[in-house]
């Protein structure tokens, strides 16, 4: 359930503030009845009318982007840096599902569907995120074991589902490591390695749930198929009893 003014604004009809004015001025009906209280809660299923006309819901769009380095994961930036939204031409108000750092590359989903976003972000769904990290130094067995046993981040113990050293390069003194996490804390992978004394030099997200980078080069994007969207909806776990 959402507040009426929020749903009207989300449909793209007008801003939230203008929607509030419409509501106060008795111009909005929900399921045939005037709704003039700002606290009214409605769902996608309710029929909203404004001045006697049924409000069309905004068509949902879903994208998978191979995020390049040097682009920020927000919808706008006060420093005028390029954002992930600039890479996808659409008139819908899409936004990124979760965040990748400015210098992180790889799988990023974008949509204007709040429910789809909740499913992928809700901690109880434990959506798997696979990263490849290039780290400075040779990752020792002790450090790997410490990470595997769990690291405290924001007062929560995070324990990767998998941590695997893929390659060690003694010449450049770097290691390539695959790590799978199910949380989505800010800078989580970098903080995990920092906590055992290693700096992440490069970070790429290879996969989120079943979405990978197949056929997408850096900066490329594609629309999700209806089947993929339905598959995400089938992952919903958080309001099952
Ligand atoms: N963890 C990080 O440290 N950075 C990201 O961008 C994603 C996960």
Short mmCIF file of C-alpha atoms and ligand atoms in Angstrom, two decimals:
data_model
loop_
_atom_site.label_atom_id
_atom_site.label_comp_id
_atom_site.label_asym_id
_atom_site.label_seq_id
_atom_site.Cartn_x
_atom_site.Cartn_y
_atom_site.Cartn_z
CA UNK A 1 0.00 0.00 0.00
CA UNK A 2 1.17 3.51 -0.86
CA UNK A 3 -0.01 6.98 -0.02
CA UNK A 4 -2.43 8.26 -2.64
CA UNK A 5 -0.33 11.31 -3.55
CA UNK A 6 2.74 9.12 -4.02
CA UNK A 7 0.95 6.77 -6.40
CA UNK A 8 -0.39 9.69 -8.43
CA UNK A 9 3.10 11.16 -8.67
CA UNK A 10 4.59 7.77 -9.58
CA UNK A 11 2.16 7.48 -12.48
CA UNK A 12 3.85 10.51 -14.01
CA UNK A 13 0.60 12.54 -13.92
CA UNK A 14 2.01 15.36 -11.80
CA UNK A 15 4.36 16.10 -8.90
CA UNK A 16 3.62 14.87 -5.41
CA UNK A 17 2.89 18.40 -4.19
CA UNK A 18 0.39 19.05 -6.99
CA UNK A 19 -1.18 15.65 -6.31
CA UNK A 20 -1.72 16.73 -2.71
CA UNK A 21 -3.54 19.84 -3.91
CA UNK A 22 -5.78 17.74 -6.16
CA UNK A 23 -6.64 15.49 -3.23
CA UNK A 24 -7.40 18.37 -0.83
CA UNK A 25 -9.54 20.02 -3.48
CA UNK A 26 -11.84 16.97 -3.79
CA UNK A 27 -10.73 16.24 -7.34
CA UNK A 28 -9.56 12.67 -6.68
CA UNK A 29 -11.69 9.56 -6.31
CA UNK A 30 -10.62 6.08 -5.23
CA UNK A 31 -12.90 3.29 -6.39
CA UNK A 32 -15.64 5.80 -7.09
CA UNK A 33 -15.48 7.66 -3.75
CA UNK A 34 -13.97 11.09 -3.19
CA UNK A 35 -10.69 10.74 -1.30
CA UNK A 36 -9.72 14.11 0.14
CA UNK A 37 -7.39 12.99 2.92
CA UNK A 38 -3.67 12.98 2.36
CA UNK A 39 -3.18 9.87 4.47
CA UNK A 40 -5.32 7.67 2.20
CA UNK A 41 -3.54 4.42 1.43
CA UNK A 42 -4.09 2.76 -1.94
CA UNK A 43 -2.67 -0.16 -3.86
CA UNK A 44 -1.97 -0.69 -7.56
CA UNK A 45 -5.32 -2.47 -7.80
CA UNK A 46 -7.40 0.53 -6.71
CA UNK A 47 -8.99 2.64 -9.42
CA UNK A 48 -7.95 6.25 -9.09
CA UNK A 49 -9.83 9.00 -10.92
CA UNK A 50 -8.76 12.61 -11.27
CA UNK A 51 -11.44 15.03 -12.46
CA UNK A 52 -13.48 12.04 -13.58
CA UNK A 53 -10.70 10.48 -15.67
CA UNK A 54 -9.11 7.18 -14.74
CA UNK A 55 -5.43 7.52 -13.94
CA UNK A 56 -3.29 5.36 -16.21
CA UNK A 57 -0.52 3.56 -14.38
CA UNK A 58 2.98 4.19 -15.69
CA UNK A 59 4.15 1.35 -17.89
CA UNK A 60 6.85 -0.60 -16.12
CA UNK A 61 10.26 -0.85 -17.69
CA UNK A 62 13.16 -3.11 -16.74
CA UNK A 63 16.77 -2.88 -17.88
CA UNK A 64 20.03 -4.68 -17.32
CA UNK A 65 23.07 -2.45 -17.74
CA UNK A 66 26.73 -3.40 -17.84
CA UNK A 67 27.80 -0.40 -15.79
CA UNK A 68 31.07 1.13 -16.90
CA UNK A 69 33.63 2.69 -14.57
CA UNK A 70 33.31 6.43 -13.90
CA UNK A 71 29.52 6.66 -13.82
CA UNK A 72 27.53 7.23 -10.66
CA UNK A 73 24.60 5.11 -9.55
CA UNK A 74 21.99 7.75 -8.80
CA UNK A 75 19.26 9.42 -10.79
CA UNK A 76 20.89 12.86 -10.64
CA UNK A 77 24.16 14.34 -9.45
CA UNK A 78 24.74 17.83 -8.05
CA UNK A 79 28.30 17.79 -9.42
CA UNK A 80 26.97 17.09 -12.92
CA UNK A 81 28.77 13.79 -13.26
CA UNK A 82 27.39 11.20 -15.66
CA UNK A 83 24.81 8.92 -14.04
CA UNK A 84 23.64 5.44 -14.99
CA UNK A 85 20.30 6.98 -16.03
CA UNK A 86 22.10 9.00 -18.72
CA UNK A 87 23.07 5.72 -20.39
CA UNK A 88 19.49 4.56 -20.99
CA UNK A 89 17.21 6.65 -23.19
CA UNK A 90 13.68 6.48 -21.76
CA UNK A 91 10.98 8.92 -20.72
CA UNK A 92 10.06 6.73 -17.72
CA UNK A 93 11.40 7.60 -14.29
CA UNK A 94 13.60 4.57 -13.86
CA UNK A 95 16.11 4.24 -11.05
CA UNK A 96 18.87 1.78 -10.16
CA UNK A 97 18.14 -1.30 -8.04
CA UNK A 98 20.81 -0.93 -5.35
CA UNK A 99 24.17 0.73 -5.87
CA UNK A 100 27.51 0.18 -7.44
CA UNK A 101 30.42 2.48 -6.61
CA UNK A 102 31.71 5.04 -9.13
CA UNK A 103 34.63 2.78 -10.01
CA UNK A 104 32.76 -0.56 -9.88
CA UNK A 105 31.61 -2.17 -13.13
CA UNK A 106 29.10 -4.84 -14.07
CA UNK A 107 25.52 -5.95 -13.55
CA UNK A 108 23.09 -3.20 -12.61
CA UNK A 109 19.32 -3.49 -12.91
CA UNK A 110 17.16 -0.41 -13.41
CA UNK A 111 13.39 -0.10 -13.29
CA UNK A 112 10.42 2.04 -12.26
CA UNK A 113 8.77 -0.95 -10.54
CA UNK A 114 8.97 -0.58 -6.76
CA UNK A 115 7.83 -4.11 -6.02
CA UNK A 116 10.46 -5.62 -8.34
CA UNK A 117 13.07 -3.50 -6.53
CA UNK A 118 11.85 -4.62 -3.11
CA UNK A 119 12.11 -8.27 -4.06
CA UNK A 120 15.73 -7.86 -5.13
CA UNK A 121 16.71 -5.67 -2.17
CA UNK A 122 14.83 -7.25 0.73
CA UNK A 123 17.34 -8.96 3.06
CA UNK A 124 15.10 -11.98 3.66
CA UNK A 125 15.23 -12.86 -0.04
CA UNK A 126 19.01 -13.34 0.21
CA UNK A 127 19.60 -12.49 -3.45
CA UNK A 128 23.07 -13.65 -4.48
CA UNK A 129 25.53 -11.13 -5.88
CA UNK A 130 28.71 -12.45 -7.45
CA UNK A 131 31.76 -10.18 -7.62
CA UNK A 132 35.25 -10.52 -9.00
CA UNK A 133 37.72 -8.39 -7.08
CA UNK A 134 41.31 -7.62 -7.92
CA UNK A 135 43.05 -6.95 -4.65
CA UNK A 136 46.46 -5.59 -3.75
CA UNK A 137 48.66 -8.26 -2.21
CA UNK A 138 48.49 -12.01 -1.98
CA UNK A 139 45.41 -13.10 -0.07
CA UNK A 140 46.56 -15.39 2.72
CA UNK A 141 44.70 -18.42 4.01
CA UNK A 142 44.31 -16.69 7.40
CA UNK A 143 42.68 -13.66 5.80
CA UNK A 144 40.36 -15.86 3.70
CA UNK A 145 39.36 -17.86 6.77
CA UNK A 146 38.65 -14.67 8.74
CA UNK A 147 36.38 -13.44 5.93
CA UNK A 148 34.67 -16.84 5.64
CA UNK A 149 33.91 -16.80 9.38
CA UNK A 150 32.15 -13.46 9.03
CA UNK A 151 33.05 -9.78 9.24
CA UNK A 152 31.17 -7.15 11.23
CA UNK A 153 29.84 -4.39 8.97
CA UNK A 154 27.43 -1.76 10.33
CA UNK A 155 27.07 -3.94 13.45
CA UNK A 156 25.87 -6.89 11.39
CA UNK A 157 27.90 -10.02 10.76
CA UNK A 158 28.26 -10.59 7.04
CA UNK A 159 29.41 -13.96 5.88
CA UNK A 160 30.06 -14.50 2.18
CA UNK A 161 28.41 -17.53 0.62
CA UNK A 162 31.62 -18.20 -1.21
CA UNK A 163 35.14 -16.85 -1.34
CA UNK A 164 37.54 -18.30 -3.85
CA UNK A 165 40.98 -17.18 -4.94
CA UNK A 166 41.03 -17.47 -8.73
CA UNK A 167 44.53 -16.28 -9.46
CA UNK A 168 47.61 -15.03 -7.68
CA UNK A 169 50.12 -12.85 -9.51
CA UNK A 170 53.34 -12.63 -7.54
CA UNK A 171 54.92 -10.32 -10.13
CA UNK A 172 52.30 -7.59 -9.75
CA UNK A 173 51.55 -8.59 -6.15
CA UNK A 174 47.82 -8.90 -6.77
CA UNK A 175 45.11 -11.54 -6.30
CA UNK A 176 41.91 -12.13 -8.24
CA UNK A 177 39.16 -13.32 -5.94
CA UNK A 178 35.55 -14.31 -6.45
CA UNK A 179 33.17 -13.45 -3.63
CA UNK A 180 29.44 -14.10 -3.35
CA UNK A 181 27.39 -12.03 -0.89
CA UNK A 182 23.69 -11.80 -0.15
CA UNK A 183 23.54 -8.46 1.67
CA UNK A 184 23.72 -5.11 -0.09
CA UNK A 185 25.64 -2.89 2.31
CA UNK A 186 27.41 0.20 1.03
CA UNK A 187 30.94 -0.61 -0.19
CA UNK A 188 30.45 -4.08 1.25
CA UNK A 189 33.08 -5.95 -0.74
CA UNK A 190 35.71 -3.25 -0.30
CA UNK A 191 35.00 -3.11 3.43
CA UNK A 192 35.24 -6.89 3.77
CA UNK A 193 38.73 -6.93 2.26
CA UNK A 194 39.79 -3.74 4.08
CA UNK A 195 38.89 -5.36 7.38
CA UNK A 196 41.63 -7.92 6.81
CA UNK A 197 44.11 -5.36 5.46
CA UNK A 198 43.64 -5.58 1.69
CA UNK A 199 42.76 -2.85 -0.79
CA UNK A 200 40.37 -3.62 -3.65
CA UNK A 201 41.92 -2.27 -6.84
CA UNK A 202 39.16 -3.30 -9.22
CA UNK A 203 35.66 -4.59 -8.67
CA UNK A 204 33.21 -6.11 -11.11
CA UNK A 205 29.74 -7.44 -10.36
CA UNK A 206 29.35 -10.55 -12.50
CA UNK A 207 25.87 -11.56 -11.44
CA UNK A 208 22.76 -10.54 -9.47
CA UNK A 209 20.37 -13.46 -8.90
CA UNK A 210 20.26 -15.08 -12.38
CA UNK A 211 21.25 -11.93 -14.33
CA UNK A 212 24.72 -11.95 -15.82
CA UNK A 213 26.67 -9.90 -18.35
CA UNK A 214 26.30 -12.29 -21.29
CA UNK A 215 26.36 -10.39 -24.61
CA UNK A 216 26.67 -6.96 -22.96
CA UNK A 217 29.87 -5.02 -23.34
CA UNK A 218 30.74 -2.17 -20.98
CA UNK A 219 28.08 0.57 -21.14
CA UNK A 220 25.60 -1.61 -23.05
CA UNK A 221 22.14 -2.39 -21.77
CA UNK A 222 19.13 -4.51 -22.71
CA UNK A 223 15.50 -4.75 -21.69
CA UNK A 224 14.52 -7.67 -19.51
CA UNK A 225 12.11 -10.20 -21.01
CA UNK A 226 8.67 -10.70 -19.42
CA UNK A 227 9.88 -14.18 -18.43
CA UNK A 228 12.83 -12.72 -16.52
CA UNK A 229 10.56 -10.24 -14.73
CA UNK A 230 8.19 -13.06 -13.76
CA UNK A 231 11.15 -15.07 -12.51
CA UNK A 232 12.15 -12.22 -10.19
CA UNK A 233 8.58 -12.07 -8.88
CA UNK A 234 8.79 -15.80 -8.16
CA UNK A 235 11.77 -15.13 -5.85
CA UNK A 236 9.57 -13.13 -3.50
CA UNK A 237 9.87 -14.60 -0.07
CA UNK A 238 9.30 -11.83 2.40
CA UNK A 239 5.56 -11.92 2.89
CA UNK A 240 5.14 -15.67 2.74
CA UNK A 241 4.10 -17.08 6.09
N1 LIG B 1 30.80 -3.63 -2.76
C1 LIG B 1 31.60 -2.54 -2.92
O1 LIG B 1 32.51 -2.34 -2.16
N2 LIG B 1 31.37 -1.73 -3.95
C2 LIG B 1 30.38 -1.92 -4.85
O2 LIG B 1 30.21 -1.13 -5.78
C3 LIG B 1 29.55 -3.05 -4.67
C4 LIG B 1 29.79 -3.88 -3.61
#
